Short mmCIF file of C-alpha atoms in Angstrom, two decimals:
data_model
loop_
_atom_site.label_atom_id
_atom_site.label_comp_id
_atom_site.label_asym_id
_atom_site.label_seq_id
_atom_site.Cartn_x
_atom_site.Cartn_y
_atom_site.Cartn_z
CA MET O 213 37.46 73.74 17.51
CA VAL O 214 34.34 75.63 18.29
CA LYS O 215 34.18 77.08 14.90
CA ASN O 216 34.26 73.57 13.53
CA VAL O 217 31.74 72.32 15.52
CA ARG O 218 29.54 75.09 14.55
CA LYS O 219 30.27 74.57 10.82
CA ILE O 220 29.38 70.86 11.24
CA ILE O 221 26.03 71.77 12.73
CA LYS O 222 25.35 74.27 10.11
CA SER O 223 26.31 71.66 7.29
CA LEU O 224 23.54 69.15 8.55
CA GLY O 225 20.99 68.80 5.76
CA PRO O 226 21.41 66.13 2.86
CA GLY O 227 22.13 63.58 5.44
CA MET O 228 18.93 64.47 7.59
CA ILE O 229 16.90 63.99 4.38
CA ILE O 230 18.03 60.80 3.94
CA THR O 231 17.54 59.87 7.55
CA ALA O 232 13.94 61.18 7.36
CA SER O 233 13.32 59.35 4.34
CA PHE O 234 14.09 56.00 5.84
CA ILE O 235 12.27 56.36 9.00
CA GLY O 236 8.88 55.81 7.36
CA PRO O 237 5.73 53.55 8.46
CA GLY O 238 7.58 50.75 7.29
CA THR O 239 10.46 51.30 9.57
CA VAL O 240 8.34 51.91 12.60
CA THR O 241 6.16 48.94 12.14
CA THR O 242 9.26 46.73 11.48
CA MET O 243 11.14 47.91 14.58
CA THR O 244 8.16 47.49 16.71
CA GLN O 245 7.40 43.90 15.28
CA GLY O 246 11.34 43.14 15.70
CA GLY O 247 10.93 44.23 19.28
CA ALA O 248 7.61 42.68 20.36
CA GLY O 249 8.57 39.26 18.77
CA PHE O 250 12.23 38.94 19.70
CA GLY O 251 13.11 41.44 22.14
CA TYR O 252 16.51 43.04 22.36
CA SER O 253 18.08 40.32 19.99
CA LEU O 254 17.93 42.00 16.73
CA LEU O 255 19.48 45.17 17.90
CA TRP O 256 22.69 44.19 16.15
CA ALA O 257 20.70 44.23 12.80
CA VAL O 258 19.73 47.79 13.39
CA VAL O 259 23.38 48.60 13.96
CA PHE O 260 24.70 46.91 10.94
CA SER O 261 21.84 48.68 8.65
CA ILE O 262 23.26 51.81 9.91
CA VAL O 263 26.72 50.91 9.34
CA ALA O 264 26.08 49.66 5.81
CA THR O 265 23.94 53.06 5.26
CA ILE O 266 26.71 55.29 6.16
CA VAL O 267 29.26 53.29 4.29
CA LEU O 268 27.12 53.47 0.95
CA GLN O 269 26.18 56.91 1.37
CA GLU O 270 29.50 58.18 1.98
CA MET O 271 30.60 56.75 -1.25
CA ILE O 272 27.87 58.70 -2.82
CA ILE O 273 28.85 62.00 -1.59
CA ARG O 274 32.55 61.39 -2.40
CA LEU O 275 31.43 60.61 -6.03
CA SER O 276 29.23 63.56 -6.22
CA LEU O 277 31.59 66.08 -4.97
CA VAL O 278 34.55 64.82 -6.92
CA THR O 279 32.68 64.41 -10.26
CA ARG O 280 29.87 67.31 -9.60
CA GLU O 281 27.66 64.77 -11.30
CA GLY O 282 24.85 62.72 -9.91
CA LEU O 283 24.77 58.78 -9.52
CA GLY O 284 22.83 58.40 -12.74
CA GLU O 285 25.37 59.99 -14.88
CA ALA O 286 28.17 58.19 -13.25
CA ILE O 287 26.06 54.78 -14.15
CA GLN O 288 25.67 56.12 -17.75
CA GLU O 289 29.28 56.84 -18.31
CA LEU O 290 30.32 53.45 -16.63
CA PHE O 291 29.08 51.66 -19.68
CA ALA O 292 30.90 51.93 -23.34
CA HIS O 293 28.15 49.90 -24.95
CA LYS O 294 25.21 51.34 -25.88
CA VAL O 295 22.93 48.56 -25.34
CA GLY O 296 24.39 47.66 -21.86
CA LYS O 297 24.09 51.23 -20.99
CA LEU O 298 20.37 51.24 -22.04
CA ILE O 299 19.62 48.19 -20.40
CA ILE O 300 21.06 49.11 -16.89
CA VAL O 301 19.78 52.76 -17.21
CA TRP O 302 16.43 51.79 -18.05
CA PHE O 303 15.83 48.82 -15.43
CA THR O 304 17.13 51.09 -12.70
CA LEU O 305 14.78 53.97 -14.00
CA ILE O 306 11.63 51.61 -13.91
CA ALA O 307 12.40 49.61 -10.90
CA VAL O 308 12.83 52.63 -8.60
CA THR O 309 9.77 54.60 -10.26
CA ILE O 310 7.74 51.62 -9.73
CA GLY O 311 8.93 50.76 -6.30
CA CYS O 312 8.22 54.56 -5.16
CA ALA O 313 4.93 54.47 -6.93
CA ALA O 314 3.82 51.32 -5.20
CA TYR O 315 4.87 52.60 -1.73
CA ILE O 316 3.55 55.88 -1.78
CA SER O 317 -0.22 54.67 -0.95
CA GLY O 318 1.30 52.67 2.07
CA ASP O 319 3.17 55.93 3.05
CA LEU O 320 0.16 58.29 3.06
CA ILE O 321 -2.05 55.66 4.90
CA GLY O 322 1.22 55.14 7.51
CA THR O 323 0.89 58.90 8.01
CA SER O 324 -2.81 59.15 8.26
CA LEU O 325 -2.57 56.65 11.14
CA GLY O 326 -0.98 59.21 13.53
CA ALA O 327 -3.16 61.81 12.31
CA ALA O 328 -6.52 60.17 11.90
CA TYR O 329 -6.16 59.05 15.61
CA LEU O 330 -5.26 62.87 16.70
CA LEU O 331 -8.33 64.31 14.60
CA ASN O 332 -10.79 61.38 14.91
CA LEU O 333 -11.14 61.17 11.26
CA PRO O 334 -11.33 58.19 8.66
CA GLU O 335 -7.67 57.28 7.33
CA ASN O 336 -8.98 57.31 3.71
CA LEU O 337 -10.08 60.85 4.19
CA VAL O 338 -6.91 62.21 5.93
CA ALA O 339 -4.50 60.59 3.62
CA PRO O 340 -5.44 62.30 0.49
CA ILE O 341 -5.23 65.56 2.14
CA ILE O 342 -1.91 65.03 3.50
CA GLY O 343 -0.95 64.01 -0.02
CA PHE O 344 -2.06 67.24 -1.41
CA ILE O 345 -0.16 69.03 1.42
CA ILE O 346 2.85 67.11 -0.01
CA LEU O 347 2.08 68.05 -3.60
CA LEU O 348 2.25 71.67 -2.76
CA ILE O 349 5.74 71.08 -1.13
CA GLY O 350 6.96 69.63 -4.19
CA LEU O 351 5.38 72.22 -6.63
CA PHE O 352 6.30 75.04 -4.81
CA GLY O 353 8.93 74.40 -2.44
CA ASN O 354 12.77 74.10 -2.91
CA TYR O 355 15.54 72.26 -1.55
CA LYS O 356 16.19 74.68 1.46
CA PHE O 357 12.46 74.19 2.29
CA LEU O 358 12.55 70.42 1.66
CA GLU O 359 15.70 70.38 3.99
CA LYS O 360 14.16 72.39 6.69
CA ILE O 361 10.95 70.29 6.71
CA MET O 362 12.79 66.80 7.02
CA ILE O 363 15.20 68.43 9.76
CA PHE O 364 11.97 69.34 11.84
CA LEU O 365 10.41 65.89 11.32
CA MET O 366 13.74 64.31 12.50
CA VAL O 367 13.55 66.38 15.42
CA ILE O 368 10.06 65.53 16.45
CA MET O 369 10.82 61.76 15.90
CA GLY O 370 13.86 62.11 18.02
CA ILE O 371 12.03 63.88 20.83
CA ILE O 372 9.18 61.35 20.78
CA PHE O 373 10.79 58.08 20.38
CA ILE O 374 14.29 58.30 22.31
CA THR O 375 12.28 60.05 25.24
CA THR O 376 9.92 57.15 25.46
CA MET O 377 12.95 54.95 25.31
CA ILE O 378 14.53 56.83 28.09
CA VAL O 379 11.47 56.61 30.45
CA ILE O 380 10.69 53.02 30.24
CA LYS O 381 14.04 52.26 31.91
CA PRO O 382 14.81 49.47 29.51
CA ASP O 383 17.28 46.41 30.39
CA ILE O 384 20.67 47.73 29.54
CA PHE O 385 22.42 44.74 30.07
CA GLY O 386 19.86 43.23 27.49
CA ILE O 387 20.49 45.91 25.07
CA LEU O 388 24.07 45.66 25.21
CA LYS O 389 23.94 41.95 24.49
CA GLY O 390 21.51 42.56 21.62
CA VAL O 391 23.86 44.91 19.97
CA PHE O 392 27.05 43.10 20.54
CA VAL O 393 26.20 39.34 20.30
CA PRO O 394 24.59 38.83 16.93
CA THR O 395 21.80 36.01 16.91
CA ILE O 396 19.16 35.07 14.66
CA PRO O 397 16.38 33.40 16.78
CA ASN O 398 13.96 30.81 15.13
CA GLY O 399 11.51 32.62 12.75
CA SER O 400 13.39 35.95 12.75
CA ILE O 401 15.19 35.88 9.50
CA ILE O 402 12.51 37.51 7.47
CA THR O 403 12.52 40.36 10.22
CA VAL O 404 16.15 40.75 10.11
CA ILE O 405 16.07 41.21 6.38
CA ALA O 406 13.00 43.72 6.94
CA LEU O 407 14.93 45.72 9.50
CA ILE O 408 18.09 46.03 7.18
CA GLY O 409 15.86 46.77 3.89
CA THR O 410 13.93 49.46 5.43
CA THR O 411 17.11 51.32 6.23
CA VAL O 412 19.38 50.72 2.91
CA VAL O 413 17.01 52.28 0.19
CA PRO O 414 17.88 52.33 -3.36
CA TYR O 415 16.51 55.47 -4.28
CA ASN O 416 17.96 57.28 -1.19
CA PHE O 417 21.37 56.89 -3.20
CA PHE O 418 20.05 59.19 -5.98
CA ILE O 419 18.31 61.78 -3.76
CA HIS O 420 21.58 62.01 -1.77
CA SER O 421 23.67 62.58 -4.81
CA THR O 422 21.30 65.37 -6.00
CA ALA O 423 20.86 66.97 -2.28
CA VAL O 424 24.77 67.18 -2.04
CA HIS O 425 24.92 69.29 -5.23
CA GLU O 426 22.36 71.51 -3.86
CA ARG O 427 24.13 71.92 -0.44
CA PHE O 428 28.01 71.69 -0.72
CA ASN O 429 30.47 73.43 -2.83
CA GLY O 430 32.72 70.99 -4.30
CA ILE O 431 35.33 68.47 -2.90
CA LYS O 432 36.79 71.06 -0.56
CA GLU O 433 33.73 70.71 1.55
CA LEU O 434 33.89 66.69 1.73
CA LYS O 435 34.77 66.72 5.49
CA PHE O 436 31.45 68.39 6.34
CA ALA O 437 29.59 66.40 3.87
CA ARG O 438 30.92 63.25 5.69
CA TRP O 439 29.99 64.68 9.07
CA ASP O 440 26.62 65.35 7.95
CA THR O 441 26.11 61.85 6.64
CA ILE O 442 27.58 60.32 9.84
CA ILE O 443 25.65 62.00 12.38
CA SER O 444 22.40 62.15 10.65
CA ILE O 445 22.33 58.43 9.92
CA THR O 446 23.71 57.71 13.38
CA VAL O 447 20.71 59.59 14.97
CA GLY O 448 18.49 57.93 12.49
CA GLY O 449 19.93 54.50 14.07
CA ILE O 450 19.24 55.60 17.57
CA ILE O 451 15.76 56.79 16.79
CA SER O 452 15.11 53.11 15.06
CA ALA O 453 16.78 51.31 17.79
CA ALA O 454 14.61 53.37 20.40
CA ILE O 455 11.46 52.01 18.74
CA LEU O 456 12.40 48.42 18.95
CA ILE O 457 13.67 48.73 22.52
CA ALA O 458 10.50 50.49 23.49
CA ALA O 459 8.43 47.46 21.65
CA ALA O 460 10.83 45.10 23.41
CA THR O 461 10.35 46.50 26.80
CA LEU O 462 6.58 47.02 26.82
CA ILE O 463 4.95 44.61 24.41
CA ARG O 464 7.27 41.84 24.17
CA GLY O 465 5.34 38.80 22.98
CA ASP O 466 2.31 40.60 21.67
CA GLU O 467 1.04 40.53 18.33
CA VAL O 468 1.68 43.92 16.91
CA LYS O 469 -1.09 45.34 14.57
CA SER O 470 -0.16 49.22 15.04
CA ILE O 471 2.45 51.05 17.01
CA ILE O 472 -0.14 52.85 18.80
CA GLN O 473 0.03 49.70 20.98
CA LEU O 474 2.80 51.20 22.56
CA SER O 475 0.80 53.85 24.12
CA GLY O 476 -1.11 51.29 26.57
CA PRO O 477 1.80 50.46 28.61
CA LEU O 478 3.14 54.17 28.51
CA LYS O 479 0.16 55.55 30.18
CA PRO O 480 1.52 55.04 33.82
CA VAL O 481 4.48 57.19 32.82
CA LEU O 482 2.87 59.67 30.13
CA GLY O 483 -0.83 59.39 31.36
CA ASP O 484 -3.35 60.27 28.83
CA ALA O 485 -0.64 62.09 26.48
CA ALA O 486 0.77 58.55 25.77
CA PRO O 487 -1.36 57.83 22.62
CA PHE O 488 -1.12 61.46 21.40
CA ALA O 489 2.92 61.41 21.62
CA ILE O 490 3.25 57.92 19.97
CA SER O 491 0.73 59.05 17.27
CA ILE O 492 2.53 62.33 16.79
CA GLY O 493 5.83 60.43 16.18
CA LEU O 494 4.04 58.01 13.78
CA PHE O 495 2.73 60.96 11.96
CA ALA O 496 6.14 62.62 11.52
CA ALA O 497 7.76 59.40 10.49
CA GLY O 498 4.96 58.79 7.85
CA LEU O 499 5.07 62.35 6.29
CA SER O 500 8.73 62.29 5.87
CA SER O 501 8.61 58.95 4.25
CA ALA O 502 5.57 60.02 2.05
CA ILE O 503 7.61 63.16 0.93
CA ALA O 504 10.66 60.85 0.19
CA SER O 505 8.85 58.48 -2.25
CA PRO O 506 7.92 61.01 -4.94
CA THR O 507 11.42 62.95 -4.33
CA GLY O 508 13.38 59.64 -4.73
CA ALA O 509 11.44 58.77 -8.15
CA ALA O 510 11.91 62.33 -9.38
CA ALA O 511 15.80 62.32 -8.13
CA THR O 512 16.44 58.96 -9.90
CA ILE O 513 14.67 59.79 -13.03
CA SER O 514 16.34 63.32 -13.38
CA SER O 515 19.76 61.65 -12.71
CA LEU O 516 19.62 58.60 -15.06
CA LEU O 517 18.20 60.80 -18.07
CA GLY O 518 20.74 63.67 -17.20
CA TRP O 519 18.05 66.30 -16.59
CA LYS O 520 19.52 69.52 -15.44
CA GLY O 521 18.16 72.15 -12.95
CA GLY O 522 17.93 69.89 -9.93
CA MET O 523 14.95 69.80 -7.62
CA GLU O 524 13.47 73.11 -9.26
CA SER O 525 13.32 71.68 -12.85
CA LYS O 526 9.91 71.59 -14.54
CA LYS O 527 10.50 67.95 -15.47
CA TYR O 528 11.60 66.95 -11.87
CA LYS O 529 8.30 68.53 -10.41
CA ILE O 530 6.31 66.67 -12.97
CA VAL O 531 7.62 63.20 -11.98
CA PHE O 532 7.10 64.46 -8.23
CA THR O 533 3.40 65.13 -9.11
CA VAL O 534 2.30 62.03 -11.08
CA ILE O 535 3.97 59.79 -7.98
CA ILE O 536 2.13 61.91 -5.22
CA LEU O 537 -1.17 61.90 -7.63
CA ILE O 538 -0.99 58.05 -7.71
CA GLY O 539 -0.68 58.00 -3.94
CA ILE O 540 -3.60 60.49 -3.32
CA THR O 541 -5.77 58.27 -5.63
CA THR O 542 -4.81 54.97 -4.20
CA SER O 543 -4.90 56.10 -0.51
CA SER O 544 -8.39 57.57 -0.98
CA LEU O 545 -9.89 54.25 -2.22
CA GLY O 546 -7.85 52.14 0.40
CA PHE O 547 -6.07 50.55 -2.60
CA GLU O 548 -3.25 48.98 -1.76
CA PRO O 549 -2.97 45.28 -3.51
CA LEU O 550 -0.62 42.88 -2.15
CA GLU O 551 0.57 41.88 -6.04
CA VAL O 552 1.62 45.41 -6.53
CA LEU O 553 3.67 45.33 -3.44
CA LEU O 554 5.21 42.21 -4.06
CA VAL O 555 6.07 43.21 -7.61
CA ALA O 556 8.01 46.60 -5.83
CA GLN O 557 9.68 44.15 -3.30
CA ALA O 558 11.11 42.03 -6.11
CA LEU O 559 12.05 44.93 -8.09
CA ASN O 560 13.80 46.50 -5.13
CA GLY O 561 15.31 43.03 -4.29
CA ILE O 562 17.02 43.11 -7.61
CA ILE O 563 18.05 46.67 -7.87
CA LEU O 564 19.63 47.29 -4.43
CA PRO O 565 22.43 44.95 -4.98
CA VAL O 566 22.78 45.99 -8.50
CA VAL O 567 23.18 49.78 -7.52
CA ALA O 568 25.29 48.96 -4.58
CA ILE O 569 27.76 46.90 -6.69
CA LEU O 570 27.71 49.66 -9.20
CA ILE O 571 28.42 52.35 -6.68
CA PHE O 572 31.44 50.09 -5.50
CA ILE O 573 33.01 49.64 -9.18
CA ILE O 574 32.63 53.54 -9.78
CA ILE O 575 34.21 54.38 -6.75
CA ASN O 576 37.36 52.59 -7.40
CA LYS O 577 37.67 53.96 -10.79
CA LYS O 578 40.92 55.95 -10.53
CA ASN O 579 40.55 57.74 -13.66
CA LEU O 580 37.19 59.22 -12.50
CA MET O 581 37.90 59.38 -8.73
CA GLY O 582 41.64 60.43 -8.58
CA ARG O 583 42.96 60.34 -5.17
CA PHE O 584 39.46 59.98 -3.75
CA VAL O 585 39.30 56.29 -4.74
CA ASN O 586 38.41 53.84 -1.83
CA ASN O 587 41.55 52.89 0.26
CA VAL O 588 42.25 49.29 1.20
CA TRP O 589 40.15 49.40 4.48
CA LEU O 590 37.33 51.30 2.73
CA ASN O 591 37.35 48.46 0.12
CA ILE O 592 37.27 45.70 2.80
CA ILE O 593 34.52 47.33 4.60
CA GLY O 594 32.49 48.46 1.50
CA LEU O 595 32.92 45.00 0.03
CA VAL O 596 31.47 43.23 2.96
CA VAL O 597 28.55 45.65 3.09
CA VAL O 598 28.00 44.92 -0.74
CA LEU O 599 27.96 41.10 -0.51
CA ILE O 600 25.55 41.19 2.41
CA VAL O 601 23.21 43.74 0.75
CA THR O 602 23.23 41.51 -2.25
CA PHE O 603 22.29 38.50 -0.32
CA LEU O 604 19.62 40.32 1.51
CA GLY O 605 18.37 41.50 -1.87
CA LEU O 606 18.30 38.21 -3.72
CA TYR O 607 16.71 36.49 -0.31
CA SER O 608 14.07 39.32 -0.58
CA LEU O 609 13.39 38.67 -4.21
CA VAL O 610 13.07 35.16 -3.68
CA ASP O 611 10.63 35.89 -0.78
CA ALA O 612 8.53 38.23 -2.93
CA ILE O 613 8.30 35.68 -5.91
CA THR O 614 7.30 32.78 -3.46
CA SER O 615 4.61 34.96 -1.84
CA PHE O 616 3.23 35.98 -5.18
CA LEU O 617 3.09 32.23 -6.58
CA SER O 618 1.34 31.17 -3.25
#
């Protein structure tokens, strides 16, 4: 028993990368807005997003360990017709890459908010410096180094945000009601979609399938890969919920411009250290997401085009470099045009349900998965998750198009 627990702890890695990836500036801001605007009432959406992520990512690790291939290779093999294969592969590749390129500037700016406060420097100066540090990590690091960085950032976020939630003594009954009694208050539907959309991220499917190959040795380690996924993503859910709970407790009803606002009500508890603690948490969240964006683009392109060598291949590092250079340039200019972000949102609104449906189809192919295909219960749960994710993706697409036209 003790030996198994130790092995499970030692197995933590790929799941931590996925969790550190989805807890970025977007998640922190959305959770803060959700708590400030609607109190504890949207905690059920956080719980659903974590369940959905675990279900989909578990399918990814099972697929990767059984086939010893990435998600991109599995998608290619799904289509016998060359034209169909070409369309789906290149659409997925372009959509995910544009999304990563569009969001990297925001990731770097989000990271710089925390660092700029700590260093008392302008954000458009700090953001490019952080970008160059990430570039060095991508060029000279390897999977093990990336894993250690992401786990370290997860620990920092956990300490800051979970401790904050505990010391403010929130309303336990209100939390339980928010978790177990789903409600959609007036004006909250966009926030609900955002809460789920910042957690279930398309490029994380490709990152996970690549990371699993780097970390685990075949299907015999499926049990430990599952524990890695369940534990890591659950911890991420607790951190996300902690941010929402803190905002609901401390700044309910306030207009949210920055998570730094949480530091004001925290001063009676943490004193002058309050803004520094929140800034460190924001910096850790931003840095993990900023590392994940170019990693996601590189993993997606590598998998879909069948490039070998994993995270240490030259082609992988070239894609990583291009994406991060885009972020360095745009963040230094303060360039974050709404039109580009709306296009990225629209593409993600299409690609999320498409990839989720493809994963569900692939994982049920008996000739590919053998005895590791979904059982009845996994199919029921998976189908519910896929249908809801599809609805949310299409809603996000419609919202992006409406915003663009207006």
